Amino acid sequence: MSHPNWNRVVIKVGSALIAPNQQGCSSHYLLSIAQFIVRCRANGTQVVLVSSGSVAAGSHMFADQEKSNIAVKKAMAAAGQTEMIATWDRLFDFPSAQMLLTHADLRDRERYVSIRETIFSLLYNNILPIVNENDTVTTDKLKVGDNDNLSAMVAAAADADALIICSDIDGLYNKNPHEHDDAKMLKSVDTIDESIYAMAGGAVKGGVGTGGMRTKIEAAEKAVSHGIDTYIINGFTELSFNMLLAGENPGTHFRPFKKPMKENEHWMRHTSNAQGEVIIEGNFDGTLITDSDQLTSSEIIGVNGEFSVGDTILVRKEDGTKLVKAKSNYSSCLLNFIANQESDEFAHEFEEKTGPIISDQHVANLEKE
Ligand code: GLU
């Protein structure tokens, strides 16, 4: 078989490959990954690398410290990140670029578009983007939390054809292969449903990294809906990479949707999350999906959270029913103000001038908000 016909791939490499014994970075497992990247590029395939490992690489510098302390962990990430980037950079004779992102960056449409432009510009100039989460500035509210999901968001932002997630086992098994001798690996998955998540098990930690098989399936779900072929492979063996380059599947292949979501729809569903809520009257019987079914301020009875123009919000009824996720064209402050006006006339005049309160409505995935 010939090499696959990809224009662009994202490869996600976890901490266990970079700093296997947490004594700083080791190039032991990275050599075959770097070789894969070099060969992809030689075949005309652009590559984006999502690399974990900053915390694992930096931990040896904090020998006497409490490793679970968040401030110490962030310091380990800051110190380990330079070591990790330097290790990768040494393996290539072309330039690489560090991109540190948070979920707060990705869920903001303007910053998201800017991230896309930066990736395209780096690739156009034959520079390898190396992405990691910016662990030093994240809080629970601002982080993606694991690089599996981050890699899927990056693959969507980069319009990649394939996402390759390196694991420490060969792929997804129908049951835990460490516990069951008769466990079988799935060669391909057409639909990711609860049965697939059940095979992945709970939020199992994979040693030095953050994700387990579950976050890899979440990542695959995000990627395939954007039309991206996704592979979970064993990143510890060179054979996996040789097989990929020969157009063969070394692990589990998650087949992409035949009709992928549009870029902005995918972003609204999988990357953006609601910054606040608009509560509307319980007897509202519209769906808010079409533009003709617009929200008016007289139906709004409450505004929760603080959000700015352009942020994603959740619209729900007072009984809790979630109606849509949408872009707010008003800030929370302004919406509060117009919703609290005694006379509807003022608000209506205002809306006529300023335009619809929400746009880009999306109904799926509301349960996660
Ligand atoms: N961003 C973290 C790091 O570089 C890793 C997150 C993960 O393991 O998924 O250490």
mmCIF file of C-alpha atoms and ligand atoms in Angstrom:
data_model
loop_
_atom_site.group_PDB
_atom_site.id
_atom_site.type_symbol
_atom_site.label_atom_id
_atom_site.label_comp_id
_atom_site.label_asym_id
_atom_site.label_seq_id
_atom_site.Cartn_x
_atom_site.Cartn_y
_atom_site.Cartn_z
ATOM 1 C CA MET A 1 0.000 0.000 0.000
ATOM 2 C CA SER A 2 1.151 3.548 -0.613
ATOM 3 C CA HIS A 3 1.343 6.256 1.997
ATOM 4 C CA PRO A 4 -1.985 7.788 3.007
ATOM 5 C CA ASN A 5 -3.331 10.725 1.123
ATOM 6 C CA TRP A 6 -3.366 13.257 3.966
ATOM 7 C CA ASN A 7 -2.817 16.952 3.474
ATOM 8 C CA ARG A 8 -2.524 17.617 7.166
ATOM 9 C CA VAL A 9 -2.276 15.472 10.299
ATOM 10 C CA VAL A 10 -2.248 16.190 14.003
ATOM 11 C CA ILE A 11 -0.304 13.772 16.178
ATOM 12 C CA LYS A 12 -0.803 13.720 19.933
ATOM 13 C CA VAL A 13 2.051 12.478 22.089
ATOM 14 C CA GLY A 14 1.585 11.897 25.816
ATOM 15 C CA SER A 15 3.816 12.468 28.833
ATOM 16 C CA ALA A 16 4.769 8.798 29.227
ATOM 17 C CA LEU A 17 6.512 8.898 25.836
ATOM 18 C CA ILE A 18 8.392 12.098 26.590
ATOM 19 C CA ALA A 19 9.435 11.648 30.195
ATOM 20 C CA PRO A 20 8.957 7.910 30.795
ATOM 21 C CA ASN A 21 10.576 7.858 34.223
ATOM 22 C CA GLN A 22 9.957 11.478 35.181
ATOM 23 C CA GLN A 23 13.679 12.185 35.276
ATOM 24 C CA GLY A 24 13.485 14.879 32.637
ATOM 25 C CA CYS A 25 12.901 14.290 28.927
ATOM 26 C CA SER A 26 14.177 11.291 27.063
ATOM 27 C CA SER A 27 14.404 10.979 23.288
ATOM 28 C CA HIS A 28 14.124 7.176 23.550
ATOM 29 C CA TYR A 29 10.543 6.910 22.239
ATOM 30 C CA LEU A 30 10.550 10.254 20.449
ATOM 31 C CA LEU A 31 12.995 9.201 17.752
ATOM 32 C CA SER A 32 10.500 7.059 15.859
ATOM 33 C CA ILE A 33 7.795 9.725 16.272
ATOM 34 C CA ALA A 34 10.158 12.401 14.968
ATOM 35 C CA GLN A 35 11.058 10.110 12.072
ATOM 36 C CA PHE A 36 7.348 9.701 11.313
ATOM 37 C CA ILE A 37 6.905 13.494 11.292
ATOM 38 C CA VAL A 38 9.910 13.919 8.981
ATOM 39 C CA ARG A 39 8.611 11.271 6.595
ATOM 40 C CA CYS A 40 5.096 12.730 6.570
ATOM 41 C CA ARG A 41 6.525 16.103 5.643
ATOM 42 C CA ALA A 42 8.678 14.540 2.939
ATOM 43 C CA ASN A 43 5.484 12.979 1.530
ATOM 44 C CA GLY A 44 3.863 16.417 1.410
ATOM 45 C CA THR A 45 1.743 16.001 4.543
ATOM 46 C CA GLN A 46 1.740 18.944 6.925
ATOM 47 C CA VAL A 47 2.051 18.009 10.595
ATOM 48 C CA VAL A 48 0.932 19.637 13.835
ATOM 49 C CA LEU A 49 2.290 18.071 17.010
ATOM 50 C CA VAL A 50 0.321 18.202 20.265
ATOM 51 C CA SER A 51 2.771 17.303 22.975
ATOM 52 C CA SER A 52 2.160 16.740 26.677
ATOM 53 C CA GLY A 53 5.012 16.260 29.074
ATOM 54 C CA SER A 54 5.794 19.609 30.620
ATOM 55 C CA VAL A 55 4.759 18.555 34.126
ATOM 56 C CA ALA A 56 6.435 15.153 33.813
ATOM 57 C CA ALA A 57 9.596 16.748 32.390
ATOM 58 C CA GLY A 58 9.782 19.419 35.070
ATOM 59 C CA SER A 59 8.968 17.299 38.109
ATOM 60 C CA HIS A 60 12.572 16.208 38.777
ATOM 61 C CA MET A 61 13.488 19.851 39.434
ATOM 62 C CA PHE A 62 11.097 19.944 42.387
ATOM 63 C CA ALA A 63 12.473 16.982 44.283
ATOM 64 C CA ASP A 64 11.407 17.896 47.812
ATOM 65 C CA GLN A 65 8.081 19.486 46.971
ATOM 66 C CA GLU A 66 4.544 18.228 47.352
ATOM 67 C CA LYS A 67 3.815 17.129 43.752
ATOM 68 C CA SER A 68 0.035 17.370 44.098
ATOM 69 C CA ASN A 69 0.197 21.041 45.106
ATOM 70 C CA ILE A 70 -1.322 23.019 42.220
ATOM 71 C CA ALA A 71 1.167 25.895 42.407
ATOM 72 C CA VAL A 72 4.075 23.434 42.365
ATOM 73 C CA LYS A 73 2.516 21.598 39.403
ATOM 74 C CA LYS A 74 2.213 24.838 37.462
ATOM 75 C CA ALA A 75 5.837 25.652 38.206
ATOM 76 C CA MET A 76 6.825 22.149 37.061
ATOM 77 C CA ALA A 77 4.890 22.778 33.817
ATOM 78 C CA ALA A 78 6.657 26.102 33.272
ATOM 79 C CA ALA A 79 10.113 24.622 33.890
ATOM 80 C CA GLY A 80 9.448 21.377 32.023
ATOM 81 C CA GLN A 81 7.944 23.055 28.963
ATOM 82 C CA THR A 82 11.279 24.565 27.872
ATOM 83 C CA GLU A 83 13.020 21.227 28.331
ATOM 84 C CA MET A 84 10.304 19.451 26.387
ATOM 85 C CA ILE A 85 10.368 21.902 23.477
ATOM 86 C CA ALA A 86 14.178 21.803 23.398
ATOM 87 C CA THR A 87 14.082 17.994 23.243
ATOM 88 C CA TRP A 88 11.718 18.009 20.278
ATOM 89 C CA ASP A 89 13.561 20.831 18.561
ATOM 90 C CA ARG A 90 16.850 18.914 18.697
ATOM 91 C CA LEU A 91 15.276 16.057 16.747
ATOM 92 C CA PHE A 92 14.425 18.169 13.696
ATOM 93 C CA ASP A 93 16.479 20.079 11.184
ATOM 94 C CA PHE A 94 13.571 22.402 10.436
ATOM 95 C CA PRO A 95 12.182 25.019 12.828
ATOM 96 C CA SER A 96 9.448 24.333 15.348
ATOM 97 C CA ALA A 97 7.146 26.761 17.150
ATOM 98 C CA GLN A 98 5.618 26.582 20.598
ATOM 99 C CA MET A 99 1.881 27.250 20.923
ATOM 100 C CA LEU A 100 0.482 27.273 24.450
ATOM 101 C CA LEU A 101 -3.307 27.366 24.567
ATOM 102 C CA THR A 102 -6.075 27.279 27.129
ATOM 103 C CA HIS A 103 -9.733 26.478 26.746
ATOM 104 C CA ALA A 104 -10.433 30.166 27.355
ATOM 105 C CA ASP A 105 -8.540 30.857 24.095
ATOM 106 C CA LEU A 106 -10.281 28.160 22.090
ATOM 107 C CA ARG A 107 -13.833 28.945 23.187
ATOM 108 C CA ASP A 108 -13.491 32.613 22.257
ATOM 109 C CA ARG A 109 -14.347 32.831 18.573
ATOM 110 C CA GLU A 110 -11.952 35.699 17.821
ATOM 111 C CA ARG A 111 -9.016 34.011 19.559
ATOM 112 C CA TYR A 112 -9.967 30.696 17.936
ATOM 113 C CA VAL A 113 -9.809 32.253 14.490
ATOM 114 C CA SER A 114 -6.475 33.815 15.423
ATOM 115 C CA ILE A 115 -5.154 30.395 16.530
ATOM 116 C CA ARG A 116 -6.229 28.937 13.171
ATOM 117 C CA GLU A 117 -4.454 31.694 11.290
ATOM 118 C CA THR A 118 -1.271 31.174 13.295
ATOM 119 C CA ILE A 119 -1.304 27.419 12.609
ATOM 120 C CA PHE A 120 -1.831 27.985 8.880
ATOM 121 C CA SER A 121 0.903 30.585 8.757
ATOM 122 C CA LEU A 122 3.395 28.305 10.550
ATOM 123 C CA LEU A 123 2.575 25.395 8.255
ATOM 124 C CA TYR A 124 2.832 27.555 5.169
ATOM 125 C CA ASN A 125 6.364 28.442 6.276
ATOM 126 C CA ASN A 126 7.269 24.781 6.918
ATOM 127 C CA ILE A 127 7.498 25.327 10.673
ATOM 128 C CA LEU A 128 6.263 22.539 12.930
ATOM 129 C CA PRO A 129 3.678 23.828 15.448
ATOM 130 C CA ILE A 130 4.085 22.117 18.847
ATOM 131 C CA VAL A 131 0.974 22.663 20.942
ATOM 132 C CA ASN A 132 0.433 22.125 24.656
ATOM 133 C CA GLU A 133 -2.030 23.428 27.192
ATOM 134 C CA ASN A 134 -0.775 26.552 28.930
ATOM 135 C CA ASP A 135 -0.846 24.884 32.333
ATOM 136 C CA THR A 136 0.682 27.805 34.214
ATOM 137 C CA VAL A 137 -2.290 30.113 33.649
ATOM 138 C CA THR A 138 -5.208 27.715 33.757
ATOM 139 C CA THR A 139 -7.813 27.300 36.439
ATOM 140 C CA ASP A 140 -10.542 24.671 36.442
ATOM 141 C CA LYS A 141 -12.802 27.075 34.563
ATOM 142 C CA LEU A 142 -10.250 27.890 31.879
ATOM 143 C CA LYS A 143 -8.655 24.577 31.062
ATOM 144 C CA VAL A 144 -9.297 21.792 28.599
ATOM 145 C CA GLY A 145 -7.739 19.480 31.187
ATOM 146 C CA ASP A 146 -6.230 16.819 28.982
ATOM 147 C CA ASN A 147 -4.297 16.883 25.758
ATOM 148 C CA ASP A 148 -6.439 14.210 24.079
ATOM 149 C CA ASN A 149 -9.397 16.582 23.904
ATOM 150 C CA LEU A 150 -7.047 19.467 23.159
ATOM 151 C CA SER A 151 -5.611 17.565 20.183
ATOM 152 C CA ALA A 152 -9.108 17.082 18.722
ATOM 153 C CA MET A 153 -9.862 20.784 19.103
ATOM 154 C CA VAL A 154 -6.546 21.588 17.436
ATOM 155 C CA ALA A 155 -7.229 19.068 14.642
ATOM 156 C CA ALA A 156 -10.567 20.769 13.978
ATOM 157 C CA ALA A 157 -8.998 24.241 14.122
ATOM 158 C CA ALA A 158 -6.247 23.116 11.739
ATOM 159 C CA ASP A 159 -8.708 21.472 9.304
ATOM 160 C CA ALA A 160 -6.679 18.265 9.617
ATOM 161 C CA ASP A 161 -7.500 15.111 7.650
ATOM 162 C CA ALA A 162 -6.258 12.786 10.358
ATOM 163 C CA LEU A 163 -5.708 12.786 14.107
ATOM 164 C CA ILE A 164 -3.267 10.232 15.490
ATOM 165 C CA ILE A 165 -3.431 9.713 19.242
ATOM 166 C CA CYS A 166 -0.493 7.810 20.687
ATOM 167 C CA SER A 167 -1.364 5.503 23.543
ATOM 168 C CA ASP A 168 0.522 2.936 25.604
ATOM 169 C CA ILE A 169 -1.597 0.107 24.220
ATOM 170 C CA ASP A 170 -2.310 -0.898 20.654
ATOM 171 C CA GLY A 171 -5.800 0.590 20.409
ATOM 172 C CA LEU A 172 -9.274 0.299 21.929
ATOM 173 C CA TYR A 173 -10.082 -3.153 23.343
ATOM 174 C CA ASN A 174 -13.567 -4.523 23.979
ATOM 175 C CA LYS A 175 -12.501 -5.099 27.604
ATOM 176 C CA ASN A 176 -9.504 -4.235 29.713
ATOM 177 C CA PRO A 177 -6.607 -6.226 28.158
ATOM 178 C CA HIS A 178 -4.645 -6.024 31.431
ATOM 179 C CA GLU A 179 -7.398 -7.990 33.164
ATOM 180 C CA HIS A 180 -8.869 -10.199 30.436
ATOM 181 C CA ASP A 181 -6.800 -12.549 28.294
ATOM 182 C CA ASP A 182 -9.578 -12.786 25.713
ATOM 183 C CA ALA A 183 -9.839 -9.010 25.237
ATOM 184 C CA LYS A 184 -9.955 -8.109 21.535
ATOM 185 C CA MET A 185 -8.823 -4.913 19.892
ATOM 186 C CA LEU A 186 -11.328 -3.141 17.653
ATOM 187 C CA LYS A 187 -9.806 -2.448 14.252
ATOM 188 C CA SER A 188 -12.376 0.152 13.344
ATOM 189 C CA VAL A 189 -15.275 2.029 14.887
ATOM 190 C CA ASP A 190 -18.065 3.550 12.794
ATOM 191 C CA THR A 191 -20.185 5.093 15.521
ATOM 192 C CA ILE A 192 -19.058 6.290 18.911
ATOM 193 C CA ASP A 193 -21.852 5.554 21.350
ATOM 194 C CA GLU A 194 -22.192 4.555 25.008
ATOM 195 C CA SER A 195 -21.042 0.996 24.237
ATOM 196 C CA ILE A 196 -17.716 2.380 22.996
ATOM 197 C CA TYR A 197 -17.351 4.556 26.092
ATOM 198 C CA ALA A 198 -18.129 1.512 28.234
ATOM 199 C CA MET A 199 -15.190 -0.318 26.640
ATOM 200 C CA ALA A 200 -12.931 2.624 27.450
ATOM 201 C CA GLY A 201 -13.814 2.348 31.126
ATOM 202 C CA GLY A 202 -13.883 5.243 33.561
ATOM 203 C CA ALA A 203 -11.487 8.128 33.886
ATOM 204 C CA VAL A 204 -8.503 5.821 34.201
ATOM 205 C CA LYS A 205 -5.254 7.652 34.631
ATOM 206 C CA GLY A 206 -2.444 6.559 32.378
ATOM 207 C CA GLY A 207 0.432 7.037 34.832
ATOM 208 C CA VAL A 208 2.272 10.307 34.261
ATOM 209 C CA GLY A 209 -0.294 11.961 31.967
ATOM 210 C CA THR A 210 -3.822 13.200 32.574
ATOM 211 C CA GLY A 211 -5.950 11.281 30.091
ATOM 212 C CA GLY A 212 -6.957 7.644 29.864
ATOM 213 C CA MET A 213 -8.793 5.759 27.131
ATOM 214 C CA ARG A 214 -11.986 7.692 27.883
ATOM 215 C CA THR A 215 -10.510 11.084 26.957
ATOM 216 C CA LYS A 216 -9.140 9.496 23.772
ATOM 217 C CA ILE A 217 -12.651 8.410 22.810
ATOM 218 C CA GLU A 218 -13.969 11.901 23.604
ATOM 219 C CA ALA A 219 -11.269 13.283 21.330
ATOM 220 C CA ALA A 220 -12.164 10.794 18.592
ATOM 221 C CA GLU A 221 -15.831 11.792 18.872
ATOM 222 C CA LYS A 222 -14.961 15.450 18.426
ATOM 223 C CA ALA A 223 -12.641 14.764 15.508
ATOM 224 C CA VAL A 224 -14.786 12.361 13.467
ATOM 225 C CA SER A 225 -17.733 14.759 13.525
ATOM 226 C CA HIS A 226 -15.434 17.221 11.786
ATOM 227 C CA GLY A 227 -14.651 14.615 9.117
ATOM 228 C CA ILE A 228 -11.247 13.737 10.587
ATOM 229 C CA ASP A 229 -9.967 10.135 10.413
ATOM 230 C CA THR A 230 -8.859 9.305 13.949
ATOM 231 C CA TYR A 231 -6.452 6.585 15.047
ATOM 232 C CA ILE A 232 -5.521 5.383 18.507
ATOM 233 C CA ILE A 233 -2.180 3.644 18.150
ATOM 234 C CA ASN A 234 0.621 2.328 20.296
ATOM 235 C CA GLY A 235 3.118 5.192 20.362
ATOM 236 C CA PHE A 236 5.826 3.046 21.957
ATOM 237 C CA THR A 237 6.525 0.927 18.898
ATOM 238 C CA GLU A 238 8.110 2.043 15.672
ATOM 239 C CA LEU A 239 5.984 -0.477 13.796
ATOM 240 C CA SER A 240 2.855 1.657 14.391
ATOM 241 C CA PHE A 241 4.389 4.571 12.526
ATOM 242 C CA ASN A 242 5.752 2.430 9.710
ATOM 243 C CA MET A 243 2.322 0.918 9.228
ATOM 244 C CA LEU A 244 0.643 4.335 9.158
ATOM 245 C CA LEU A 245 3.106 5.494 6.528
ATOM 246 C CA ALA A 246 2.390 2.380 4.484
ATOM 247 C CA GLY A 247 -1.315 3.258 4.552
ATOM 248 C CA GLU A 248 -2.110 0.489 7.046
ATOM 249 C CA ASN A 249 -4.004 0.783 10.298
ATOM 250 C CA PRO A 250 -1.847 -0.256 13.277
ATOM 251 C CA GLY A 251 -4.483 0.391 15.943
ATOM 252 C CA THR A 252 -8.129 1.427 16.142
ATOM 253 C CA HIS A 253 -9.459 3.566 13.330
ATOM 254 C CA PHE A 254 -12.461 5.781 14.061
ATOM 255 C CA ARG A 255 -14.172 6.500 10.783
ATOM 256 C CA PRO A 256 -15.134 10.110 10.115
ATOM 257 C CA PHE A 257 -18.683 11.361 9.506
ATOM 258 C CA LYS A 258 -19.503 11.254 5.808
ATOM 259 C CA LYS A 259 -21.149 14.641 6.165
ATOM 260 C CA PRO A 260 -18.920 16.544 8.574
ATOM 261 C CA MET A 261 -20.260 19.481 10.554
ATOM 262 C CA LYS A 262 -19.474 22.927 9.274
ATOM 263 C CA GLU A 263 -16.478 24.543 10.958
ATOM 264 C CA ASN A 264 -18.468 27.073 13.024
ATOM 265 C CA GLU A 265 -21.110 24.525 13.989
ATOM 266 C CA HIS A 266 -18.382 22.144 15.146
ATOM 267 C CA TRP A 267 -16.745 24.880 17.181
ATOM 268 C CA MET A 268 -20.037 25.783 18.860
ATOM 269 C CA ARG A 269 -20.737 22.152 19.693
ATOM 270 C CA HIS A 270 -17.342 20.805 20.706
ATOM 271 C CA THR A 271 -15.044 23.659 21.618
ATOM 272 C CA SER A 272 -17.054 26.589 22.863
ATOM 273 C CA ASN A 273 -18.947 26.392 26.147
ATOM 274 C CA ALA A 274 -21.524 28.662 27.715
ATOM 275 C CA GLN A 275 -20.233 31.634 29.665
ATOM 276 C CA GLY A 276 -23.637 32.488 31.102
ATOM 277 C CA GLU A 277 -27.335 31.839 30.860
ATOM 278 C CA VAL A 278 -30.396 33.709 29.742
ATOM 279 C CA ILE A 279 -33.563 32.516 31.448
ATOM 280 C CA ILE A 280 -36.825 32.950 29.602
ATOM 281 C CA GLU A 281 -40.488 32.606 30.505
ATOM 282 C CA GLY A 282 -41.776 29.102 31.143
ATOM 283 C CA ASN A 283 -44.638 29.482 28.660
ATOM 284 C CA PHE A 284 -42.307 30.292 25.762
ATOM 285 C CA ASP A 285 -43.153 27.712 23.116
ATOM 286 C CA GLY A 286 -40.684 28.498 20.327
ATOM 287 C CA THR A 287 -37.528 26.572 19.521
ATOM 288 C CA LEU A 288 -35.191 29.516 18.874
ATOM 289 C CA ILE A 289 -33.433 27.509 16.164
ATOM 290 C CA THR A 290 -34.455 29.601 13.200
ATOM 291 C CA ASP A 291 -33.767 33.289 12.776
ATOM 292 C CA SER A 292 -37.485 34.030 12.532
ATOM 293 C CA ASP A 293 -37.956 32.538 16.001
ATOM 294 C CA GLN A 294 -35.903 35.201 17.761
ATOM 295 C CA LEU A 295 -35.707 35.933 21.423
ATOM 296 C CA THR A 296 -37.045 39.303 22.565
ATOM 297 C CA SER A 297 -36.080 41.020 25.780
ATOM 298 C CA SER A 298 -39.668 40.944 27.083
ATOM 299 C CA GLU A 299 -39.382 37.128 27.317
ATOM 300 C CA ILE A 300 -36.202 37.320 29.367
ATOM 301 C CA ILE A 301 -36.724 36.966 33.088
ATOM 302 C CA GLY A 302 -33.143 36.562 34.236
ATOM 303 C CA VAL A 303 -29.494 36.667 33.217
ATOM 304 C CA ASN A 304 -26.911 34.507 35.017
ATOM 305 C CA GLY A 305 -23.155 34.987 34.869
ATOM 306 C CA GLU A 306 -21.083 37.626 33.176
ATOM 307 C CA PHE A 307 -20.524 37.499 29.449
ATOM 308 C CA SER A 308 -19.465 39.819 26.676
ATOM 309 C CA VAL A 309 -20.690 40.372 23.131
ATOM 310 C CA GLY A 310 -19.720 37.311 21.086
ATOM 311 C CA ASP A 311 -19.590 34.896 24.020
ATOM 312 C CA THR A 312 -21.506 31.643 23.898
ATOM 313 C CA ILE A 313 -24.520 31.469 26.199
ATOM 314 C CA LEU A 314 -27.161 28.927 27.100
ATOM 315 C CA VAL A 315 -30.815 29.899 26.767
ATOM 316 C CA ARG A 316 -33.116 28.010 29.100
ATOM 317 C CA LYS A 317 -36.641 28.234 30.423
ATOM 318 C CA GLU A 318 -37.405 28.965 34.062
ATOM 319 C CA ASP A 319 -38.297 25.277 34.591
ATOM 320 C CA GLY A 320 -34.716 24.373 33.632
ATOM 321 C CA THR A 321 -35.395 23.148 30.064
ATOM 322 C CA LYS A 322 -32.326 23.912 27.942
ATOM 323 C CA LEU A 323 -33.306 25.396 24.594
ATOM 324 C CA VAL A 324 -30.217 26.448 22.672
ATOM 325 C CA LYS A 325 -26.569 27.313 22.873
ATOM 326 C CA ALA A 326 -25.930 30.491 20.913
ATOM 327 C CA LYS A 327 -23.706 33.477 20.398
ATOM 328 C CA SER A 328 -24.860 36.461 22.436
ATOM 329 C CA ASN A 329 -24.860 39.730 20.555
ATOM 330 C CA TYR A 330 -25.384 41.592 23.818
ATOM 331 C CA SER A 331 -23.282 41.685 26.976
ATOM 332 C CA SER A 332 -24.807 40.281 30.176
ATOM 333 C CA CYS A 333 -24.852 43.809 31.578
ATOM 334 C CA LEU A 334 -26.842 45.231 28.669
ATOM 335 C CA LEU A 335 -29.224 42.279 28.597
ATOM 336 C CA ASN A 336 -29.901 42.722 32.302
ATOM 337 C CA PHE A 337 -30.584 46.380 31.728
ATOM 338 C CA ILE A 338 -33.029 45.992 28.866
ATOM 339 C CA ALA A 339 -34.737 42.981 30.440
ATOM 340 C CA ASN A 340 -35.421 45.050 33.561
ATOM 341 C CA GLN A 341 -37.102 47.949 31.760
ATOM 342 C CA GLU A 342 -40.665 48.625 32.860
ATOM 343 C CA SER A 343 -41.799 49.369 29.335
ATOM 344 C CA ASP A 344 -41.165 46.873 26.526
ATOM 345 C CA GLU A 345 -41.122 49.743 24.074
ATOM 346 C CA PHE A 346 -37.652 50.929 25.057
ATOM 347 C CA ALA A 347 -36.235 47.427 24.749
ATOM 348 C CA HIS A 348 -37.913 46.826 21.411
ATOM 349 C CA GLU A 349 -36.595 50.045 19.974
ATOM 350 C CA PHE A 350 -33.161 49.134 21.243
ATOM 351 C CA GLU A 351 -33.303 45.659 19.712
ATOM 352 C CA GLU A 352 -34.477 47.059 16.403
ATOM 353 C CA LYS A 353 -31.381 49.235 16.247
ATOM 354 C CA THR A 354 -28.898 46.729 17.679
ATOM 355 C CA GLY A 355 -30.200 43.577 16.014
ATOM 356 C CA PRO A 356 -31.023 40.074 17.253
ATOM 357 C CA ILE A 357 -30.087 39.154 20.810
ATOM 358 C CA ILE A 358 -28.664 35.775 19.812
ATOM 359 C CA SER A 359 -27.269 34.182 16.663
ATOM 360 C CA ASP A 360 -25.536 30.955 15.529
ATOM 361 C CA GLN A 361 -27.978 28.889 17.563
ATOM 362 C CA HIS A 362 -27.117 25.261 18.170
ATOM 363 C CA VAL A 363 -29.196 22.643 19.931
ATOM 364 C CA ALA A 364 -26.887 19.668 20.312
ATOM 365 C CA ASN A 365 -24.714 18.800 23.310
ATOM 366 C CA LEU A 366 -26.714 20.951 25.729
ATOM 367 C CA GLU A 367 -26.444 18.315 28.434
ATOM 368 C CA LYS A 368 -22.756 19.180 28.824
ATOM 369 C CA GLU A 369 -23.461 22.853 29.592
HETATM 370 N N1 GLU B 1 -0.454 19.631 29.676
HETATM 371 C C1 GLU B 1 0.040 18.594 30.527
HETATM 372 C C2 GLU B 1 1.552 18.536 30.467
HETATM 373 O O1 GLU B 1 2.158 19.022 29.545
HETATM 374 C C3 GLU B 1 -0.431 17.221 30.147
HETATM 375 C C4 GLU B 1 -1.880 17.004 29.979
HETATM 376 C C5 GLU B 1 -2.158 15.529 29.601
HETATM 377 O O2 GLU B 1 -1.423 14.649 30.042
HETATM 378 O O3 GLU B 1 -3.108 15.276 28.876
HETATM 379 O O4 GLU B 1 2.162 17.987 31.349
#
